[in-house]
C-alpha atoms as a PDB file:
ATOM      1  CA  UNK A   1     113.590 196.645-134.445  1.00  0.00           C
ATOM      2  CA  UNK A   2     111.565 193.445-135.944  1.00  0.00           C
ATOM      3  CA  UNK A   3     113.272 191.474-132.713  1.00  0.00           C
ATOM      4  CA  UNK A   4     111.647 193.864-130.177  1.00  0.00           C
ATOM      5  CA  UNK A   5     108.673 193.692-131.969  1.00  0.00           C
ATOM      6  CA  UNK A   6     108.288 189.871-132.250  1.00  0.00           C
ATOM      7  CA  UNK A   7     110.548 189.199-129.066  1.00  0.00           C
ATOM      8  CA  UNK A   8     108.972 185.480-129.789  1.00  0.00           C
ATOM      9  CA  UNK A   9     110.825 185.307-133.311  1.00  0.00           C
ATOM     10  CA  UNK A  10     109.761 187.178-136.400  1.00  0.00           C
ATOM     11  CA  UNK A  11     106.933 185.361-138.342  1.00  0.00           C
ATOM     12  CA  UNK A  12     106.772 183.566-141.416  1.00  0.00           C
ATOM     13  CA  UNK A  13     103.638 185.032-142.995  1.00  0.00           C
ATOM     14  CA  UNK A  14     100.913 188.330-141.881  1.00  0.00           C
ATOM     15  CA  UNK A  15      99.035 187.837-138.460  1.00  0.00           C
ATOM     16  CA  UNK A  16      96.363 186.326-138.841  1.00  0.00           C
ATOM     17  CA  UNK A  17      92.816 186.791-137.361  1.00  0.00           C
ATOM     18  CA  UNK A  18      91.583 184.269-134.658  1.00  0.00           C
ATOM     19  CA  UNK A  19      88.051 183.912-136.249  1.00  0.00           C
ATOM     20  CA  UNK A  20      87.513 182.505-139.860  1.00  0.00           C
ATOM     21  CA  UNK A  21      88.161 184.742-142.659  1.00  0.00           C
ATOM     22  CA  UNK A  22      85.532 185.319-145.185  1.00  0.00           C
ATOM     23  CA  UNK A  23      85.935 186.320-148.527  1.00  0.00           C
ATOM     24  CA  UNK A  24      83.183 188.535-150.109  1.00  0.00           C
ATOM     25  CA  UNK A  25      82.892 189.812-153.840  1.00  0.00           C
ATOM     26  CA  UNK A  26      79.814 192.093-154.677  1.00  0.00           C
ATOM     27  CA  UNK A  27      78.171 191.287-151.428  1.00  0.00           C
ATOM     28  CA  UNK A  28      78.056 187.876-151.648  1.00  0.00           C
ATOM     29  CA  UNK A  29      80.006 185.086-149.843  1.00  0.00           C
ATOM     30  CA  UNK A  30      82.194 183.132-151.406  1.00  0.00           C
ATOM     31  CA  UNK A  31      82.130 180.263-148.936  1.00  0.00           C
ATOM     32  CA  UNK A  32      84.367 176.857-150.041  1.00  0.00           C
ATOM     33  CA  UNK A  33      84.992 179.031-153.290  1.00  0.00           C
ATOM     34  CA  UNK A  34      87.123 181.201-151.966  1.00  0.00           C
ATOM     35  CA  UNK A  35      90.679 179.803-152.897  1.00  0.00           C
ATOM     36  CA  UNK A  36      89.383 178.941-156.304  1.00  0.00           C
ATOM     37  CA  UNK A  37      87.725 182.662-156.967  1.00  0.00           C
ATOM     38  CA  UNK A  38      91.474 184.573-155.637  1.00  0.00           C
ATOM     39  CA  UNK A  39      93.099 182.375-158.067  1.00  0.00           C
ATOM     40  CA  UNK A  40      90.996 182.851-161.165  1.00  0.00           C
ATOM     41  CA  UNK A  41      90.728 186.565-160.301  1.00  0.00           C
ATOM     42  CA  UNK A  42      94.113 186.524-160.491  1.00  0.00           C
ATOM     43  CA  UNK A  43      94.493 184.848-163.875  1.00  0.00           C
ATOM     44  CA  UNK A  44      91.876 186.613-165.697  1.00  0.00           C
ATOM     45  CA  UNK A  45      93.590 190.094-164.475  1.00  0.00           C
ATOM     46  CA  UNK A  46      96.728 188.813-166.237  1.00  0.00           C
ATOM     47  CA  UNK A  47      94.774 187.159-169.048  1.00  0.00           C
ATOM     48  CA  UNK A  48      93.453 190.860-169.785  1.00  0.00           C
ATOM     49  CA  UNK A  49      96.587 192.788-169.355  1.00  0.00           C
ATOM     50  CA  UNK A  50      98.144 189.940-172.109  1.00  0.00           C
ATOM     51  CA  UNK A  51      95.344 190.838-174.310  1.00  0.00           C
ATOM     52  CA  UNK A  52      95.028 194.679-174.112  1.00  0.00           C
ATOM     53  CA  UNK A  53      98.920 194.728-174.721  1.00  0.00           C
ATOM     54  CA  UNK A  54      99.084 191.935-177.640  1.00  0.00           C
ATOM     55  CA  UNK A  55      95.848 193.492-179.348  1.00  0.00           C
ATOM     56  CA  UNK A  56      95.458 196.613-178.412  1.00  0.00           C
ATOM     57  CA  UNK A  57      92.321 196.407-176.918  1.00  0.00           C
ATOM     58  CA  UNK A  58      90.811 198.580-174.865  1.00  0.00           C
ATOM     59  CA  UNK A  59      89.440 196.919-171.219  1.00  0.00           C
ATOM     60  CA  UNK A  60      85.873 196.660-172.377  1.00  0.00           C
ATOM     61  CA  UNK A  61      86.746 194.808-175.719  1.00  0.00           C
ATOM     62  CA  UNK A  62      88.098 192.166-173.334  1.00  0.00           C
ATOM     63  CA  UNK A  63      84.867 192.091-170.757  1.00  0.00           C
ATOM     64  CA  UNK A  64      82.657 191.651-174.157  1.00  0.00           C
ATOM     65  CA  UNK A  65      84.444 188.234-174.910  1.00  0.00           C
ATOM     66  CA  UNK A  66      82.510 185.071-173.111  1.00  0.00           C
ATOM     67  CA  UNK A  67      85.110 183.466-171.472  1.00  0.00           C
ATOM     68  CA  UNK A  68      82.904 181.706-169.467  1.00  0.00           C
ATOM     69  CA  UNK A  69      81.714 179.477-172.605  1.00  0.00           C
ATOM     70  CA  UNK A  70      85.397 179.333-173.873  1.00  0.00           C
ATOM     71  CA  UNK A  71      86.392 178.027-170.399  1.00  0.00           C
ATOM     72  CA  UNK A  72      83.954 175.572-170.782  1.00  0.00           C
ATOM     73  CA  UNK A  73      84.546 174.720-174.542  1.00  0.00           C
ATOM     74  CA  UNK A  74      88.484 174.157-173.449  1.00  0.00           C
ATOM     75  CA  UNK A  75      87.836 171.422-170.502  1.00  0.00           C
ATOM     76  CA  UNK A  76      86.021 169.540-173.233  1.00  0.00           C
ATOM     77  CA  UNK A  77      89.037 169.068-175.069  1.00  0.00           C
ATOM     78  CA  UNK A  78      92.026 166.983-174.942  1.00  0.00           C
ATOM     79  CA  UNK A  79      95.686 168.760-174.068  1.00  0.00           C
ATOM     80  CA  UNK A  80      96.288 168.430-178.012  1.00  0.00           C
ATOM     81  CA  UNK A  81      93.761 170.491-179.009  1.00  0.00           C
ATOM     82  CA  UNK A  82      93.591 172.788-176.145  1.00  0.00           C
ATOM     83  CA  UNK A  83      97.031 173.599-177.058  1.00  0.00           C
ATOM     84  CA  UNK A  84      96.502 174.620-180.362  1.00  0.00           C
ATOM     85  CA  UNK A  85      93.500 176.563-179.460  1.00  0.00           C
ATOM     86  CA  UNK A  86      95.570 178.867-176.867  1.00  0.00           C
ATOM     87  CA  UNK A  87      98.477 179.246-179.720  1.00  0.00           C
ATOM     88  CA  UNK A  88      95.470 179.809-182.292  1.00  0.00           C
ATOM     89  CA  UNK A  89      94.340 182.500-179.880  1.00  0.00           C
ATOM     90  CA  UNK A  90      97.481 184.583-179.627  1.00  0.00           C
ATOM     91  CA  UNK A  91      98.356 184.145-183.104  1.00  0.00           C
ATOM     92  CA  UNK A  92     101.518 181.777-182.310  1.00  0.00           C
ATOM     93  CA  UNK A  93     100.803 178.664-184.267  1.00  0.00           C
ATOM     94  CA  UNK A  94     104.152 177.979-185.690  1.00  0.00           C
ATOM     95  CA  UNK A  95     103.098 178.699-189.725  1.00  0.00           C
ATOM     96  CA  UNK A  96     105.981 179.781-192.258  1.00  0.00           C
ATOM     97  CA  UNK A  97     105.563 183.640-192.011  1.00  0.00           C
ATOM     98  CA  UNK A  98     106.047 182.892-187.896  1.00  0.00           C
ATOM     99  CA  UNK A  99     108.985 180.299-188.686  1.00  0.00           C
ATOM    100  CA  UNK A 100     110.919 182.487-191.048  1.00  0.00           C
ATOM    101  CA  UNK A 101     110.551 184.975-189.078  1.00  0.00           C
ATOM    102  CA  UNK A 102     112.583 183.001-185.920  1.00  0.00           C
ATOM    103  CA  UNK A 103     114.975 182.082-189.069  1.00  0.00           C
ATOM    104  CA  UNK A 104     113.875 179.475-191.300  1.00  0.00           C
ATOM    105  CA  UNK A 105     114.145 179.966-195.205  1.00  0.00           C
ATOM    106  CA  UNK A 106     111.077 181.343-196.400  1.00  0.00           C
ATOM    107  CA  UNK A 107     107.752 182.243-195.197  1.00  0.00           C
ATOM    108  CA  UNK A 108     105.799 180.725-198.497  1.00  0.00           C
ATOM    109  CA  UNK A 109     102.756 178.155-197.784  1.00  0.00           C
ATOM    110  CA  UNK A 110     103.986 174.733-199.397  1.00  0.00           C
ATOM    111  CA  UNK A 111     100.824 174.736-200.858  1.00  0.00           C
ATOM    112  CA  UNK A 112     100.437 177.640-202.931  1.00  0.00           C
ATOM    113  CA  UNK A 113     103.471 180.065-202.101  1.00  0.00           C
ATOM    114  CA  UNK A 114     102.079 182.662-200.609  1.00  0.00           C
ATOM    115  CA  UNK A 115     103.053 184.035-197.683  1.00  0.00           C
ATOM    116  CA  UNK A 116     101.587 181.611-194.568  1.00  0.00           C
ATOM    117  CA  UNK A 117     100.321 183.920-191.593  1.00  0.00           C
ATOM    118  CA  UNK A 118      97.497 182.807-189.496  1.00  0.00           C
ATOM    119  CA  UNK A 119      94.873 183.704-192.115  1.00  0.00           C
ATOM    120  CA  UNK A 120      96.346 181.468-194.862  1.00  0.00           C
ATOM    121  CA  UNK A 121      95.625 178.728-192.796  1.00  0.00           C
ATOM    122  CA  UNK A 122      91.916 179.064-194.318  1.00  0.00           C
ATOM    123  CA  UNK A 123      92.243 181.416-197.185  1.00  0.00           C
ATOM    124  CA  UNK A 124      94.541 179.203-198.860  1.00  0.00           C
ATOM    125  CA  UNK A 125      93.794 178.607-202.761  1.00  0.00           C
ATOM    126  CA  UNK A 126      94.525 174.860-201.924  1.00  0.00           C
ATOM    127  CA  UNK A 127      91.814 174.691-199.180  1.00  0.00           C
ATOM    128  CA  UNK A 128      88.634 175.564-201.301  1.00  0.00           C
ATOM    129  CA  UNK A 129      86.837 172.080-200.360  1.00  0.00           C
ATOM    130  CA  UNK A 130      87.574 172.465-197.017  1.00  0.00           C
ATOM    131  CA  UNK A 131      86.097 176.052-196.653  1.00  0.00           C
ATOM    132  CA  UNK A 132      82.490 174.680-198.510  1.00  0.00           C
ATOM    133  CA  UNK A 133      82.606 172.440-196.013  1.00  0.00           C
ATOM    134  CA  UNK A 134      82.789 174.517-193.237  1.00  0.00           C
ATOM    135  CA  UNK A 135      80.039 177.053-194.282  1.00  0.00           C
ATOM    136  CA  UNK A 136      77.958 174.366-195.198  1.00  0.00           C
ATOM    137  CA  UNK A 137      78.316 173.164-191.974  1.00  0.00           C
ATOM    138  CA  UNK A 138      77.984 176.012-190.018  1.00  0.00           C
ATOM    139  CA  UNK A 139      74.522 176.833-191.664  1.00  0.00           C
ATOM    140  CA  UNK A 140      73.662 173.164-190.670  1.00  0.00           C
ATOM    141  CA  UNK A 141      74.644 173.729-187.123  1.00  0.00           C
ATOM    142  CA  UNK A 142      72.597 177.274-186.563  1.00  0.00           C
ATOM    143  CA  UNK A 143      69.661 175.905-188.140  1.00  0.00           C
ATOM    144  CA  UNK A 144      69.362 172.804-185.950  1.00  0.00           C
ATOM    145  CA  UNK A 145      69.976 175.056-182.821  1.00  0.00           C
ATOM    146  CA  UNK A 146      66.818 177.295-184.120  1.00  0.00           C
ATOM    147  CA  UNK A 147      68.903 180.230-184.797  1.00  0.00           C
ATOM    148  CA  UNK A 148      67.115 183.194-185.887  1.00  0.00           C
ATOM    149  CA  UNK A 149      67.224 183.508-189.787  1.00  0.00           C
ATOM    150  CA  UNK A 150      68.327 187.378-189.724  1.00  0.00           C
ATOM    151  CA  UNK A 151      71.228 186.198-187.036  1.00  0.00           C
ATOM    152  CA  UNK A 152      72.211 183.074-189.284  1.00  0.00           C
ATOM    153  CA  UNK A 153      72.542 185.001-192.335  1.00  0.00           C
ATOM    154  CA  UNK A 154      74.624 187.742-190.616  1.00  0.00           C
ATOM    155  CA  UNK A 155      76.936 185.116-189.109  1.00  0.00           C
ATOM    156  CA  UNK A 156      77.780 183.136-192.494  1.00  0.00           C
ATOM    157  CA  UNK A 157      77.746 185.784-194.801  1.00  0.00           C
ATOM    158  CA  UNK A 158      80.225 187.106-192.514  1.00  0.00           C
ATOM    159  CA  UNK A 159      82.179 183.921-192.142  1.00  0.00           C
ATOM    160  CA  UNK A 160      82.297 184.357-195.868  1.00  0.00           C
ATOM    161  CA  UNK A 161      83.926 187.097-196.137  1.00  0.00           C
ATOM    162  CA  UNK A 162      86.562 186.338-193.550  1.00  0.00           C
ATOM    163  CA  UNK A 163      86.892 182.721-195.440  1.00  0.00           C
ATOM    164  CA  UNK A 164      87.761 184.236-199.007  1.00  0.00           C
ATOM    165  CA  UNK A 165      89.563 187.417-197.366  1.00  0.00           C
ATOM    166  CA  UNK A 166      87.143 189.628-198.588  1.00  0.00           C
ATOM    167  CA  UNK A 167      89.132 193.449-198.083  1.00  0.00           C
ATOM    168  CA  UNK A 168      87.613 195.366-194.895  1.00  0.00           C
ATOM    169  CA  UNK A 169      86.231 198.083-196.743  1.00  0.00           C
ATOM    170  CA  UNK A 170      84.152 195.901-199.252  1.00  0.00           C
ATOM    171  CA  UNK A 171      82.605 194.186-196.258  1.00  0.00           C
ATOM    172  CA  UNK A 172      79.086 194.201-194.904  1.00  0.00           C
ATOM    173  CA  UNK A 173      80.549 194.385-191.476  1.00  0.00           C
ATOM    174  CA  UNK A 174      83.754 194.212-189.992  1.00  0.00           C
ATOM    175  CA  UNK A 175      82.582 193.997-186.579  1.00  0.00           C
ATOM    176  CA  UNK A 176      80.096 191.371-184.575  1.00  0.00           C
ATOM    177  CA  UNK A 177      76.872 193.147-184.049  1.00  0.00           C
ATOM    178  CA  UNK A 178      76.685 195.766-181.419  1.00  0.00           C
ATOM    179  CA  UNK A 179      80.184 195.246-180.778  1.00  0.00           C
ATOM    180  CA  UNK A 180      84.129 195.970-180.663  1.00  0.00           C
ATOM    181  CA  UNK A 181      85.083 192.645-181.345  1.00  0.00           C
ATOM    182  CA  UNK A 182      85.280 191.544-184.862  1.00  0.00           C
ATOM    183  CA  UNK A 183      84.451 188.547-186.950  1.00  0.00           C
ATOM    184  CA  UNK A 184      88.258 187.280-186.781  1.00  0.00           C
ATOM    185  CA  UNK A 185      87.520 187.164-183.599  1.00  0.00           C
ATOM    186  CA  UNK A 186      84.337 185.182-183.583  1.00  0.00           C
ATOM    187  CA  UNK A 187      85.487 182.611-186.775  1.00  0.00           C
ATOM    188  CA  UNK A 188      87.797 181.286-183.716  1.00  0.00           C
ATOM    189  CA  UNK A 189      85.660 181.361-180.644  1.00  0.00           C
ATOM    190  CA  UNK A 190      85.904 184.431-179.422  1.00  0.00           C
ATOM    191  CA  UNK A 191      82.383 185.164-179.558  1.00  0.00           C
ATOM    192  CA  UNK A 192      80.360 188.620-178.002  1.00  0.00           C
ATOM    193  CA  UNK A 193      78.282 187.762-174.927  1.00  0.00           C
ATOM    194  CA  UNK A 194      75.362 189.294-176.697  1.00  0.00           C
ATOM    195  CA  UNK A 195      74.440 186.681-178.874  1.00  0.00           C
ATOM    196  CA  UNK A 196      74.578 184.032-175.735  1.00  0.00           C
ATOM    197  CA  UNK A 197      71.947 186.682-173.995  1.00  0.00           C
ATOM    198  CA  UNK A 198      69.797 186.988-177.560  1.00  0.00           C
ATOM    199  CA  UNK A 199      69.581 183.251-178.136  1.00  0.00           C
ATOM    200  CA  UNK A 200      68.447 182.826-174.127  1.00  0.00           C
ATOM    201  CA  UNK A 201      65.390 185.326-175.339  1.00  0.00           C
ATOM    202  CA  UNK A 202      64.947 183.388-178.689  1.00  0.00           C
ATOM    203  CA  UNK A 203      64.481 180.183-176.653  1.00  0.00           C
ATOM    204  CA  UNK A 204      62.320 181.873-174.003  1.00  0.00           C
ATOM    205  CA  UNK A 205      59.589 182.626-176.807  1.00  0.00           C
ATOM    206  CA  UNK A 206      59.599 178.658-176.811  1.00  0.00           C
ATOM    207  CA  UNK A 207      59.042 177.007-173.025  1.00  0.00           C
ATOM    208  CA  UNK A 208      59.164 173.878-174.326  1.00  0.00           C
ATOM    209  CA  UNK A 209      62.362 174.585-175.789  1.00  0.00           C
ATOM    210  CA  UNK A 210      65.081 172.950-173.683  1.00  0.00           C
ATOM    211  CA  UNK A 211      68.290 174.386-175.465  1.00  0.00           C
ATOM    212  CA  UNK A 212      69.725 177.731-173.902  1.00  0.00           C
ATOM    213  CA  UNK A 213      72.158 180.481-175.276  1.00  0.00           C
ATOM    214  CA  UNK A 214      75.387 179.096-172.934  1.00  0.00           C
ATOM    215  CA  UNK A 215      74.278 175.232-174.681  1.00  0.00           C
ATOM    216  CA  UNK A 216      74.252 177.437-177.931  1.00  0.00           C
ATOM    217  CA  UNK A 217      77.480 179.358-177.923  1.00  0.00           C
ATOM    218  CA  UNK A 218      79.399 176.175-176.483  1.00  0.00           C
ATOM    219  CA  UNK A 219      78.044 174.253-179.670  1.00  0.00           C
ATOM    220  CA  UNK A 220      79.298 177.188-182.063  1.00  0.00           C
ATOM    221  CA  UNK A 221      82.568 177.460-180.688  1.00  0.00           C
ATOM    222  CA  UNK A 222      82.486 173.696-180.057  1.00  0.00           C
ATOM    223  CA  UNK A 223      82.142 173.741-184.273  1.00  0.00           C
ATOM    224  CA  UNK A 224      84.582 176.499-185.076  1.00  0.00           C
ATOM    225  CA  UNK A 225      87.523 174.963-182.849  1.00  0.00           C
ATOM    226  CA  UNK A 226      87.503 171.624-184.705  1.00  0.00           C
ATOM    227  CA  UNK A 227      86.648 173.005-188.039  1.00  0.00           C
ATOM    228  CA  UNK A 228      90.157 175.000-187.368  1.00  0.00           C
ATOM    229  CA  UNK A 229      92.230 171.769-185.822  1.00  0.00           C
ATOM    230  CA  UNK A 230      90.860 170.023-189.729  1.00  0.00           C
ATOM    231  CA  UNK A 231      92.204 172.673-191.084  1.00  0.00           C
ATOM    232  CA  UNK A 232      95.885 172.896-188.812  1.00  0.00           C
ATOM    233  CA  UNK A 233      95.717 169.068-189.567  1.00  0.00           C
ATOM    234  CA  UNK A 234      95.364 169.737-193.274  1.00  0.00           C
ATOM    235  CA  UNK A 235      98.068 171.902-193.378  1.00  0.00           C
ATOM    236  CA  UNK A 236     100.820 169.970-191.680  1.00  0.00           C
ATOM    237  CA  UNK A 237     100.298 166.488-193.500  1.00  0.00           C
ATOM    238  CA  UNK A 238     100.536 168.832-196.806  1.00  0.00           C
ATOM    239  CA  UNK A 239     103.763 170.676-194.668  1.00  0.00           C
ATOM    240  CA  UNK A 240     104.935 167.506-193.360  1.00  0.00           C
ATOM    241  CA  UNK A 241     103.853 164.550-196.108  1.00  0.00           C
ATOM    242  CA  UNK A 242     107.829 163.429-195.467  1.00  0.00           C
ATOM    243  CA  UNK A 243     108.028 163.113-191.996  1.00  0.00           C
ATOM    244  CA  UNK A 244     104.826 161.145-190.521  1.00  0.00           C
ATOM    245  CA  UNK A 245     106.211 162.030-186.594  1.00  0.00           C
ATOM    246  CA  UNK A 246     105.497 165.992-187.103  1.00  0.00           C
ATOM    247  CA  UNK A 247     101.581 166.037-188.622  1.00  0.00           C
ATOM    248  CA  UNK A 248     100.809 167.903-184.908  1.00  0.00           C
ATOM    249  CA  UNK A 249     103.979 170.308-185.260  1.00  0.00           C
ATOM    250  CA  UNK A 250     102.754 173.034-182.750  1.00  0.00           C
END
């Protein structure tokens, strides 16, 4: 049947039209875009369906995420520590709990002996220094990007609590303001999209102001990705004080 349709030989691919395609998304033209827009469609549609699954989420948890400033955060970074951001995302950083869970001997922190999930990695009894360190400069950082007082005292009281593992119910909130996502989520960049559209109406109040919410959130998670990758480095020279070839194990 296909050889009396294409008596010319069957084609390799769809027919086709003679003019130039043109891809439009909400009414607007995407132009020289085009390619690029298909394929990052594409990957955020999988991105989402890997996160709703993993987490549970529901669709708009994921749409309340800025990607857009994490995308930009990541192309900052060098392949090391874009690597360990992605595995720091999904909860796959290879800690002891993970390990001994693939079939290594126990899941204890070298540290302290607790149990080492992804949490430990700050919340460790050994890592006290480190975690004054990181508040202290966190408030730095949100007071030299004129962050409201109200929104810096929600954000490192917060921080606190996540820090020193404070249990859910005893907690001021759980949740980032106005939202579904939750301070776990924030302490590692995955920050609501409100506070990039509050900060743009902070700075609007100020013309002369040349700082805007995107510069704002890619600072924060700018901050809270290498305060992590101290803390991952940290860890493995404790982990790995032996064997000076595997201080970057992940």
């Amino acid at each position: 049947e296909l050889e009396d349709e294409f008596p010319a030989g069957i084609p390799n691919g769809p027919h086709l039209p003679s003019h130039t395609a043109r891809l439009y998304i909400d009414n607007t033209l995407q132009g020289s875009k085009a390619k690029h827009t298909i394929a990052t469609n594409w990957a955020t549609a999988e991105q989402a369906k890997y996160y709703i699954g993993k987490f549970g989420w529901s669709p708009e948890t994921f749409q309340r995420v800025n990607w857009e400033a994490i995308a930009t955060a990541q192309a900052k970074m060098t392949d090391i520590q874009r690597r360990f951001v992605v595995k720091l995302f999904i909860r796959w950083l290879p800690l002891n709990m993970r390990q001994y869970m693939q079939g290594a001997s126990s899941p204890a922190c070298i540290a302290c002996g607790q149990d080492e999930h992804q949490a430990h990695l700050y919340q460790c009894p050994q890592r006290s220094a480190w975690r004054t360190q990181f508040l202290h400069g966190l408030e730095m950082l949100l007071k030299e990007l004129d962050t409201p007082n109200s929104m810096q005292m929600i954000i490192t009281h917060a921080l606190k609590e996540e820090l020193e593992d404070t249990p859910i119910p005893d907690r001021k909130s759980y949740r980032q303001p106005d939202s579904l996502l939750t301070w776990t989520d924030f302490f590692i960049g995955r920050i609501d999209k409100h506070f990039e559209t509050a900060m743009d109406i902070q700075y609007s109040k100020k013309p002369s102001h040349k700082t805007t919410g995107k510069i704002w959130i890619d600072k924060v998670i700018k901050f809270l990705w290498d305060q992590s990758y101290k803390a991952w480095k940290l860890r493995c020279t404790r982990q790995h004080s032996s064997d000076k070839h595997r201080l970057d194990d992940y």
